[in-house]
């Protein structure tokens, strides 16, 4: 007997996370709602809001206000080029609970422990700090200290975090917004850093596909820069249409 009917796995991918919202909206339109969610990085941010009871359209409007760059500050590059110091405040303002275990839907967040060199899947503890840690791409963003350890983006170790729920769900929907496709030009150091990071993040793809009931990877999403939020509506539509197509094929 499986613990949950439907699991949802949300990959990392920066501001491409708008596509996750479209994917989830398409699932909702089919009457499919997750009983458990697992996410890293952008997927952890989106997952936190969904698990907190917000609808995809509500979250889209919150994010479009500028949750990313509005709250990001350049600082001296001792441990990272940028600070995500406002993301935590947005989460605390928009989600009424302090701890992950208080959310409406069970929620796992993948974070990479820099001290131990391992991935950890948190389903309890301070929501803001843990989601912030999961979103902190190494080099670009400063590590987050939780307890005695420093943490960075969960995608560093597992960008599609199916592991904590793979054996507990009757069906699992996976949304991957960071496919590694050939890319000719990188315009700046930030793009090189993010490309280097994502080159290693999809190593467990065979395991993911084995356990996924429906695997959704929006075609052409790799053309969108992971740090720009100017294509929010376009990414939402891309995610929505890709999910509809994937479900039509898989759930005939």
PDB file of C-alpha atoms in Angstrom:
ATOM      1  CA  UNK A   1       0.000   0.000   0.000  1.00  0.00           C
ATOM      2  CA  UNK A   2       1.496   3.320  -1.111  1.00  0.00           C
ATOM      3  CA  UNK A   3       1.509   6.226   1.335  1.00  0.00           C
ATOM      4  CA  UNK A   4       0.411   8.812  -1.264  1.00  0.00           C
ATOM      5  CA  UNK A   5      -1.669   8.726  -4.439  1.00  0.00           C
ATOM      6  CA  UNK A   6       0.118  11.511  -6.345  1.00  0.00           C
ATOM      7  CA  UNK A   7       3.646  12.858  -5.986  1.00  0.00           C
ATOM      8  CA  UNK A   8       5.037  15.946  -7.705  1.00  0.00           C
ATOM      9  CA  UNK A   9       8.769  16.485  -8.326  1.00  0.00           C
ATOM     10  CA  UNK A  10      10.028  19.945  -9.306  1.00  0.00           C
ATOM     11  CA  UNK A  11      13.579  20.437 -10.606  1.00  0.00           C
ATOM     12  CA  UNK A  12      15.870  23.422 -10.233  1.00  0.00           C
ATOM     13  CA  UNK A  13      16.280  25.993 -12.991  1.00  0.00           C
ATOM     14  CA  UNK A  14      16.230  29.562 -11.720  1.00  0.00           C
ATOM     15  CA  UNK A  15      13.552  31.829 -13.155  1.00  0.00           C
ATOM     16  CA  UNK A  16      12.493  29.073 -15.528  1.00  0.00           C
ATOM     17  CA  UNK A  17      10.474  28.077 -12.462  1.00  0.00           C
ATOM     18  CA  UNK A  18       7.592  30.046 -14.005  1.00  0.00           C
ATOM     19  CA  UNK A  19       7.186  26.982 -16.247  1.00  0.00           C
ATOM     20  CA  UNK A  20       6.584  24.808 -13.157  1.00  0.00           C
ATOM     21  CA  UNK A  21       3.553  26.971 -12.421  1.00  0.00           C
ATOM     22  CA  UNK A  22       2.154  26.280 -15.895  1.00  0.00           C
ATOM     23  CA  UNK A  23       2.756  22.558 -15.454  1.00  0.00           C
ATOM     24  CA  UNK A  24       0.910  22.565 -12.123  1.00  0.00           C
ATOM     25  CA  UNK A  25      -1.960  24.605 -13.582  1.00  0.00           C
ATOM     26  CA  UNK A  26      -2.360  21.963 -16.308  1.00  0.00           C
ATOM     27  CA  UNK A  27      -2.404  19.204 -13.683  1.00  0.00           C
ATOM     28  CA  UNK A  28      -5.068  21.075 -11.715  1.00  0.00           C
ATOM     29  CA  UNK A  29      -7.171  21.422 -14.874  1.00  0.00           C
ATOM     30  CA  UNK A  30      -7.104  17.623 -15.148  1.00  0.00           C
ATOM     31  CA  UNK A  31      -8.193  17.295 -11.531  1.00  0.00           C
ATOM     32  CA  UNK A  32      -4.717  16.162 -10.450  1.00  0.00           C
ATOM     33  CA  UNK A  33      -3.425  17.640  -7.188  1.00  0.00           C
ATOM     34  CA  UNK A  34      -0.278  16.476  -5.388  1.00  0.00           C
ATOM     35  CA  UNK A  35      -0.445  14.671  -2.054  1.00  0.00           C
ATOM     36  CA  UNK A  36       3.309  15.166  -1.575  1.00  0.00           C
ATOM     37  CA  UNK A  37       5.853  17.477  -3.253  1.00  0.00           C
ATOM     38  CA  UNK A  38       9.639  17.279  -3.601  1.00  0.00           C
ATOM     39  CA  UNK A  39      11.650  20.182  -4.999  1.00  0.00           C
ATOM     40  CA  UNK A  40      15.059  21.804  -5.249  1.00  0.00           C
ATOM     41  CA  UNK A  41      16.093  25.374  -6.031  1.00  0.00           C
ATOM     42  CA  UNK A  42      13.358  26.984  -8.180  1.00  0.00           C
ATOM     43  CA  UNK A  43      11.318  23.833  -7.592  1.00  0.00           C
ATOM     44  CA  UNK A  44      11.680  24.317  -3.846  1.00  0.00           C
ATOM     45  CA  UNK A  45      10.411  27.895  -4.126  1.00  0.00           C
ATOM     46  CA  UNK A  46       7.406  26.917  -6.264  1.00  0.00           C
ATOM     47  CA  UNK A  47       6.768  23.819  -4.129  1.00  0.00           C
ATOM     48  CA  UNK A  48       6.738  25.860  -0.930  1.00  0.00           C
ATOM     49  CA  UNK A  49       3.991  28.139  -2.237  1.00  0.00           C
ATOM     50  CA  UNK A  50       1.921  25.249  -3.641  1.00  0.00           C
ATOM     51  CA  UNK A  51       2.290  23.283  -0.385  1.00  0.00           C
ATOM     52  CA  UNK A  52       1.309  26.476   1.436  1.00  0.00           C
ATOM     53  CA  UNK A  53      -2.050  26.547  -0.348  1.00  0.00           C
ATOM     54  CA  UNK A  54      -1.435  29.108  -3.107  1.00  0.00           C
ATOM     55  CA  UNK A  55      -2.740  28.519  -6.644  1.00  0.00           C
ATOM     56  CA  UNK A  56      -0.390  28.600  -9.667  1.00  0.00           C
ATOM     57  CA  UNK A  57      -1.944  31.892 -10.889  1.00  0.00           C
ATOM     58  CA  UNK A  58      -1.596  33.499  -7.439  1.00  0.00           C
ATOM     59  CA  UNK A  59       2.057  32.462  -7.297  1.00  0.00           C
ATOM     60  CA  UNK A  60       2.672  33.770 -10.821  1.00  0.00           C
ATOM     61  CA  UNK A  61       1.455  37.215  -9.763  1.00  0.00           C
ATOM     62  CA  UNK A  62       3.571  37.178  -6.585  1.00  0.00           C
ATOM     63  CA  UNK A  63       6.687  36.206  -8.557  1.00  0.00           C
ATOM     64  CA  UNK A  64       6.058  38.789 -11.286  1.00  0.00           C
ATOM     65  CA  UNK A  65       6.246  41.538  -8.668  1.00  0.00           C
ATOM     66  CA  UNK A  66       9.973  40.882  -8.670  1.00  0.00           C
ATOM     67  CA  UNK A  67      10.715  38.307  -5.992  1.00  0.00           C
ATOM     68  CA  UNK A  68      14.086  37.602  -7.589  1.00  0.00           C
ATOM     69  CA  UNK A  69      16.052  40.681  -8.689  1.00  0.00           C
ATOM     70  CA  UNK A  70      14.126  43.080  -6.496  1.00  0.00           C
ATOM     71  CA  UNK A  71      15.561  41.311  -3.484  1.00  0.00           C
ATOM     72  CA  UNK A  72      19.001  40.399  -4.807  1.00  0.00           C
ATOM     73  CA  UNK A  73      21.993  42.529  -3.886  1.00  0.00           C
ATOM     74  CA  UNK A  74      25.505  42.504  -5.291  1.00  0.00           C
ATOM     75  CA  UNK A  75      28.093  42.230  -2.533  1.00  0.00           C
ATOM     76  CA  UNK A  76      31.809  41.610  -2.171  1.00  0.00           C
ATOM     77  CA  UNK A  77      32.622  38.217  -3.727  1.00  0.00           C
ATOM     78  CA  UNK A  78      33.940  36.469  -0.633  1.00  0.00           C
ATOM     79  CA  UNK A  79      31.530  33.545  -0.768  1.00  0.00           C
ATOM     80  CA  UNK A  80      29.230  34.441  -3.677  1.00  0.00           C
ATOM     81  CA  UNK A  81      28.493  37.249  -6.126  1.00  0.00           C
ATOM     82  CA  UNK A  82      24.861  37.804  -5.179  1.00  0.00           C
ATOM     83  CA  UNK A  83      22.658  37.577  -2.122  1.00  0.00           C
ATOM     84  CA  UNK A  84      19.139  36.133  -2.149  1.00  0.00           C
ATOM     85  CA  UNK A  85      18.409  37.994   1.053  1.00  0.00           C
ATOM     86  CA  UNK A  86      14.844  38.957   0.092  1.00  0.00           C
ATOM     87  CA  UNK A  87      13.516  35.557  -0.943  1.00  0.00           C
ATOM     88  CA  UNK A  88      13.141  34.510   2.681  1.00  0.00           C
ATOM     89  CA  UNK A  89      11.157  37.681   3.438  1.00  0.00           C
ATOM     90  CA  UNK A  90       8.777  37.010   0.529  1.00  0.00           C
ATOM     91  CA  UNK A  91       8.195  33.461   1.757  1.00  0.00           C
ATOM     92  CA  UNK A  92       7.556  34.657   5.306  1.00  0.00           C
ATOM     93  CA  UNK A  93       5.173  37.359   4.057  1.00  0.00           C
ATOM     94  CA  UNK A  94       3.151  35.170   1.683  1.00  0.00           C
ATOM     95  CA  UNK A  95       3.145  31.793   3.499  1.00  0.00           C
ATOM     96  CA  UNK A  96       1.609  31.767   6.955  1.00  0.00           C
ATOM     97  CA  UNK A  97       3.650  28.937   8.505  1.00  0.00           C
ATOM     98  CA  UNK A  98       7.219  28.982   9.818  1.00  0.00           C
ATOM     99  CA  UNK A  99       8.148  25.307   9.483  1.00  0.00           C
ATOM    100  CA  UNK A 100       7.937  22.862   6.580  1.00  0.00           C
ATOM    101  CA  UNK A 101       5.973  20.311   8.596  1.00  0.00           C
ATOM    102  CA  UNK A 102       3.168  22.868   9.112  1.00  0.00           C
ATOM    103  CA  UNK A 103       2.415  23.206   5.378  1.00  0.00           C
ATOM    104  CA  UNK A 104      -0.893  21.913   3.975  1.00  0.00           C
ATOM    105  CA  UNK A 105       0.879  19.366   1.741  1.00  0.00           C
ATOM    106  CA  UNK A 106       3.874  17.225   2.846  1.00  0.00           C
ATOM    107  CA  UNK A 107       6.965  18.775   1.296  1.00  0.00           C
ATOM    108  CA  UNK A 108      10.580  17.682   0.830  1.00  0.00           C
ATOM    109  CA  UNK A 109      13.349  20.165  -0.016  1.00  0.00           C
ATOM    110  CA  UNK A 110      16.714  19.026  -1.368  1.00  0.00           C
ATOM    111  CA  UNK A 111      19.705  20.969  -0.021  1.00  0.00           C
ATOM    112  CA  UNK A 112      23.415  20.288  -0.486  1.00  0.00           C
ATOM    113  CA  UNK A 113      25.495  20.136   2.708  1.00  0.00           C
ATOM    114  CA  UNK A 114      28.795  21.808   1.813  1.00  0.00           C
ATOM    115  CA  UNK A 115      30.562  20.541   4.937  1.00  0.00           C
ATOM    116  CA  UNK A 116      29.635  16.878   4.487  1.00  0.00           C
ATOM    117  CA  UNK A 117      29.428  16.862   0.695  1.00  0.00           C
ATOM    118  CA  UNK A 118      26.011  15.179   0.674  1.00  0.00           C
ATOM    119  CA  UNK A 119      22.415  15.877  -0.335  1.00  0.00           C
ATOM    120  CA  UNK A 120      19.847  16.184   2.437  1.00  0.00           C
ATOM    121  CA  UNK A 121      16.075  16.045   1.947  1.00  0.00           C
ATOM    122  CA  UNK A 122      14.348  18.169   4.574  1.00  0.00           C
ATOM    123  CA  UNK A 123      10.655  17.716   5.375  1.00  0.00           C
ATOM    124  CA  UNK A 124      10.788  19.619   8.651  1.00  0.00           C
ATOM    125  CA  UNK A 125      12.540  22.701   9.986  1.00  0.00           C
ATOM    126  CA  UNK A 126      12.505  26.440   9.147  1.00  0.00           C
ATOM    127  CA  UNK A 127      10.828  26.877   5.759  1.00  0.00           C
ATOM    128  CA  UNK A 128      12.465  30.180   4.771  1.00  0.00           C
ATOM    129  CA  UNK A 129      16.036  29.162   5.593  1.00  0.00           C
ATOM    130  CA  UNK A 130      15.759  25.751   3.934  1.00  0.00           C
ATOM    131  CA  UNK A 131      14.175  27.023   0.703  1.00  0.00           C
ATOM    132  CA  UNK A 132      16.732  29.838   0.603  1.00  0.00           C
ATOM    133  CA  UNK A 133      19.574  27.313   0.972  1.00  0.00           C
ATOM    134  CA  UNK A 134      18.091  25.122  -1.783  1.00  0.00           C
ATOM    135  CA  UNK A 135      18.040  28.137  -4.129  1.00  0.00           C
ATOM    136  CA  UNK A 136      21.623  29.291  -3.569  1.00  0.00           C
ATOM    137  CA  UNK A 137      23.534  28.278  -6.710  1.00  0.00           C
ATOM    138  CA  UNK A 138      27.201  27.916  -5.671  1.00  0.00           C
ATOM    139  CA  UNK A 139      29.552  30.768  -6.598  1.00  0.00           C
ATOM    140  CA  UNK A 140      26.639  32.965  -7.732  1.00  0.00           C
ATOM    141  CA  UNK A 141      24.972  33.051  -4.323  1.00  0.00           C
ATOM    142  CA  UNK A 142      26.247  32.945  -0.767  1.00  0.00           C
ATOM    143  CA  UNK A 143      25.861  29.666   1.168  1.00  0.00           C
ATOM    144  CA  UNK A 144      23.221  29.579   3.912  1.00  0.00           C
ATOM    145  CA  UNK A 145      24.132  28.504   7.439  1.00  0.00           C
ATOM    146  CA  UNK A 146      21.656  26.205   9.169  1.00  0.00           C
ATOM    147  CA  UNK A 147      22.814  24.931  12.534  1.00  0.00           C
ATOM    148  CA  UNK A 148      26.540  24.207  12.290  1.00  0.00           C
ATOM    149  CA  UNK A 149      26.640  23.543   8.547  1.00  0.00           C
ATOM    150  CA  UNK A 150      26.693  25.558   5.332  1.00  0.00           C
ATOM    151  CA  UNK A 151      24.216  24.678   2.597  1.00  0.00           C
ATOM    152  CA  UNK A 152      23.856  25.488  -1.106  1.00  0.00           C
ATOM    153  CA  UNK A 153      21.545  24.644  -3.997  1.00  0.00           C
ATOM    154  CA  UNK A 154      20.120  21.126  -3.742  1.00  0.00           C
ATOM    155  CA  UNK A 155      20.522  20.801  -7.494  1.00  0.00           C
ATOM    156  CA  UNK A 156      24.277  20.512  -7.014  1.00  0.00           C
ATOM    157  CA  UNK A 157      23.758  16.936  -5.806  1.00  0.00           C
ATOM    158  CA  UNK A 158      20.277  16.081  -7.108  1.00  0.00           C
ATOM    159  CA  UNK A 159      18.469  18.438  -9.468  1.00  0.00           C
ATOM    160  CA  UNK A 160      15.392  16.220  -9.900  1.00  0.00           C
ATOM    161  CA  UNK A 161      14.705  15.097  -6.325  1.00  0.00           C
ATOM    162  CA  UNK A 162      12.561  12.027  -6.842  1.00  0.00           C
ATOM    163  CA  UNK A 163      14.510  10.035  -4.222  1.00  0.00           C
ATOM    164  CA  UNK A 164      12.560  10.940  -1.058  1.00  0.00           C
ATOM    165  CA  UNK A 165       9.149  10.037  -2.553  1.00  0.00           C
ATOM    166  CA  UNK A 166       9.887   7.509  -5.316  1.00  0.00           C
ATOM    167  CA  UNK A 167       8.668   4.470  -3.347  1.00  0.00           C
ATOM    168  CA  UNK A 168       5.717   6.117  -1.613  1.00  0.00           C
ATOM    169  CA  UNK A 169       3.459   7.223  -4.503  1.00  0.00           C
ATOM    170  CA  UNK A 170       1.049   5.437  -6.840  1.00  0.00           C
ATOM    171  CA  UNK A 171       1.872   7.974  -9.527  1.00  0.00           C
ATOM    172  CA  UNK A 172       4.588  10.612  -9.833  1.00  0.00           C
ATOM    173  CA  UNK A 173       4.622  13.687 -12.075  1.00  0.00           C
ATOM    174  CA  UNK A 174       8.072  15.150 -12.769  1.00  0.00           C
ATOM    175  CA  UNK A 175       8.650  18.659 -14.119  1.00  0.00           C
ATOM    176  CA  UNK A 176      12.234  19.174 -15.378  1.00  0.00           C
ATOM    177  CA  UNK A 177      13.139  22.702 -16.437  1.00  0.00           C
ATOM    178  CA  UNK A 178      16.915  22.210 -16.850  1.00  0.00           C
ATOM    179  CA  UNK A 179      17.604  19.890 -19.782  1.00  0.00           C
ATOM    180  CA  UNK A 180      21.243  19.877 -20.871  1.00  0.00           C
ATOM    181  CA  UNK A 181      21.115  20.572 -24.598  1.00  0.00           C
ATOM    182  CA  UNK A 182      23.955  21.802 -26.845  1.00  0.00           C
ATOM    183  CA  UNK A 183      24.622  25.524 -26.362  1.00  0.00           C
ATOM    184  CA  UNK A 184      27.023  27.438 -28.572  1.00  0.00           C
ATOM    185  CA  UNK A 185      27.410  30.873 -26.968  1.00  0.00           C
ATOM    186  CA  UNK A 186      27.601  32.052 -23.400  1.00  0.00           C
ATOM    187  CA  UNK A 187      27.562  35.822 -23.033  1.00  0.00           C
ATOM    188  CA  UNK A 188      29.116  36.382 -19.617  1.00  0.00           C
ATOM    189  CA  UNK A 189      30.672  34.881 -16.509  1.00  0.00           C
ATOM    190  CA  UNK A 190      27.300  34.335 -14.855  1.00  0.00           C
ATOM    191  CA  UNK A 191      26.071  32.288 -17.831  1.00  0.00           C
ATOM    192  CA  UNK A 192      29.290  30.253 -17.813  1.00  0.00           C
ATOM    193  CA  UNK A 193      28.938  29.613 -14.067  1.00  0.00           C
ATOM    194  CA  UNK A 194      25.315  28.493 -14.338  1.00  0.00           C
ATOM    195  CA  UNK A 195      26.048  26.331 -17.392  1.00  0.00           C
ATOM    196  CA  UNK A 196      28.923  24.631 -15.554  1.00  0.00           C
ATOM    197  CA  UNK A 197      26.638  24.015 -12.592  1.00  0.00           C
ATOM    198  CA  UNK A 198      23.820  22.481 -14.629  1.00  0.00           C
ATOM    199  CA  UNK A 199      26.141  20.255 -16.686  1.00  0.00           C
ATOM    200  CA  UNK A 200      26.363  17.904 -13.711  1.00  0.00           C
ATOM    201  CA  UNK A 201      22.863  18.097 -12.297  1.00  0.00           C
ATOM    202  CA  UNK A 202      20.973  15.571 -14.393  1.00  0.00           C
ATOM    203  CA  UNK A 203      23.159  12.565 -13.611  1.00  0.00           C
ATOM    204  CA  UNK A 204      20.298  10.532 -12.124  1.00  0.00           C
ATOM    205  CA  UNK A 205      18.010  10.838 -15.166  1.00  0.00           C
ATOM    206  CA  UNK A 206      17.656   7.078 -15.693  1.00  0.00           C
ATOM    207  CA  UNK A 207      16.425   6.623 -12.115  1.00  0.00           C
ATOM    208  CA  UNK A 208      14.023   9.544 -12.502  1.00  0.00           C
ATOM    209  CA  UNK A 209      12.465   8.228 -15.713  1.00  0.00           C
ATOM    210  CA  UNK A 210      12.124   4.756 -14.179  1.00  0.00           C
ATOM    211  CA  UNK A 211       9.897   6.061 -11.379  1.00  0.00           C
ATOM    212  CA  UNK A 212       8.069   8.882 -13.193  1.00  0.00           C
ATOM    213  CA  UNK A 213       4.515   8.182 -14.345  1.00  0.00           C
ATOM    214  CA  UNK A 214       4.595  11.368 -16.422  1.00  0.00           C
ATOM    215  CA  UNK A 215       7.878  13.143 -17.229  1.00  0.00           C
ATOM    216  CA  UNK A 216       7.433  16.737 -18.377  1.00  0.00           C
ATOM    217  CA  UNK A 217      10.323  18.633 -19.967  1.00  0.00           C
ATOM    218  CA  UNK A 218       9.128  21.735 -21.839  1.00  0.00           C
ATOM    219  CA  UNK A 219      10.644  21.794 -25.317  1.00  0.00           C
ATOM    220  CA  UNK A 220      12.825  24.831 -25.913  1.00  0.00           C
ATOM    221  CA  UNK A 221      13.016  25.843 -22.249  1.00  0.00           C
ATOM    222  CA  UNK A 222      16.830  25.764 -22.345  1.00  0.00           C
ATOM    223  CA  UNK A 223      16.710  28.904 -24.513  1.00  0.00           C
ATOM    224  CA  UNK A 224      15.557  30.904 -21.479  1.00  0.00           C
ATOM    225  CA  UNK A 225      18.210  32.421 -19.204  1.00  0.00           C
ATOM    226  CA  UNK A 226      17.831  31.122 -15.659  1.00  0.00           C
ATOM    227  CA  UNK A 227      18.330  34.577 -14.110  1.00  0.00           C
ATOM    228  CA  UNK A 228      15.884  36.677 -16.155  1.00  0.00           C
ATOM    229  CA  UNK A 229      12.245  37.093 -15.180  1.00  0.00           C
ATOM    230  CA  UNK A 230      11.031  39.012 -18.245  1.00  0.00           C
ATOM    231  CA  UNK A 231       9.466  35.917 -19.859  1.00  0.00           C
ATOM    232  CA  UNK A 232       7.196  34.897 -16.970  1.00  0.00           C
ATOM    233  CA  UNK A 233       3.959  34.545 -18.956  1.00  0.00           C
ATOM    234  CA  UNK A 234       5.686  32.858 -21.891  1.00  0.00           C
ATOM    235  CA  UNK A 235       7.288  30.298 -19.569  1.00  0.00           C
ATOM    236  CA  UNK A 236       3.972  29.694 -17.796  1.00  0.00           C
ATOM    237  CA  UNK A 237       2.278  28.942 -21.143  1.00  0.00           C
ATOM    238  CA  UNK A 238       5.180  26.739 -22.233  1.00  0.00           C
ATOM    239  CA  UNK A 239       4.895  24.697 -19.045  1.00  0.00           C
ATOM    240  CA  UNK A 240       1.109  24.487 -19.322  1.00  0.00           C
ATOM    241  CA  UNK A 241       1.095  23.293 -22.939  1.00  0.00           C
ATOM    242  CA  UNK A 242       3.982  20.874 -22.394  1.00  0.00           C
ATOM    243  CA  UNK A 243       2.217  19.281 -19.439  1.00  0.00           C
ATOM    244  CA  UNK A 244      -1.030  18.895 -21.385  1.00  0.00           C
ATOM    245  CA  UNK A 245       0.843  17.209 -24.226  1.00  0.00           C
ATOM    246  CA  UNK A 246       2.815  14.911 -21.902  1.00  0.00           C
ATOM    247  CA  UNK A 247      -0.327  13.859 -20.029  1.00  0.00           C
ATOM    248  CA  UNK A 248      -2.202  13.163 -23.245  1.00  0.00           C
ATOM    249  CA  UNK A 249       0.569  10.783 -24.313  1.00  0.00           C
ATOM    250  CA  UNK A 250       1.128   9.104 -20.962  1.00  0.00           C
ATOM    251  CA  UNK A 251      -2.408   8.886 -19.589  1.00  0.00           C
ATOM    252  CA  UNK A 252      -4.299   7.590 -22.607  1.00  0.00           C
TER     253      UNK A 252
END
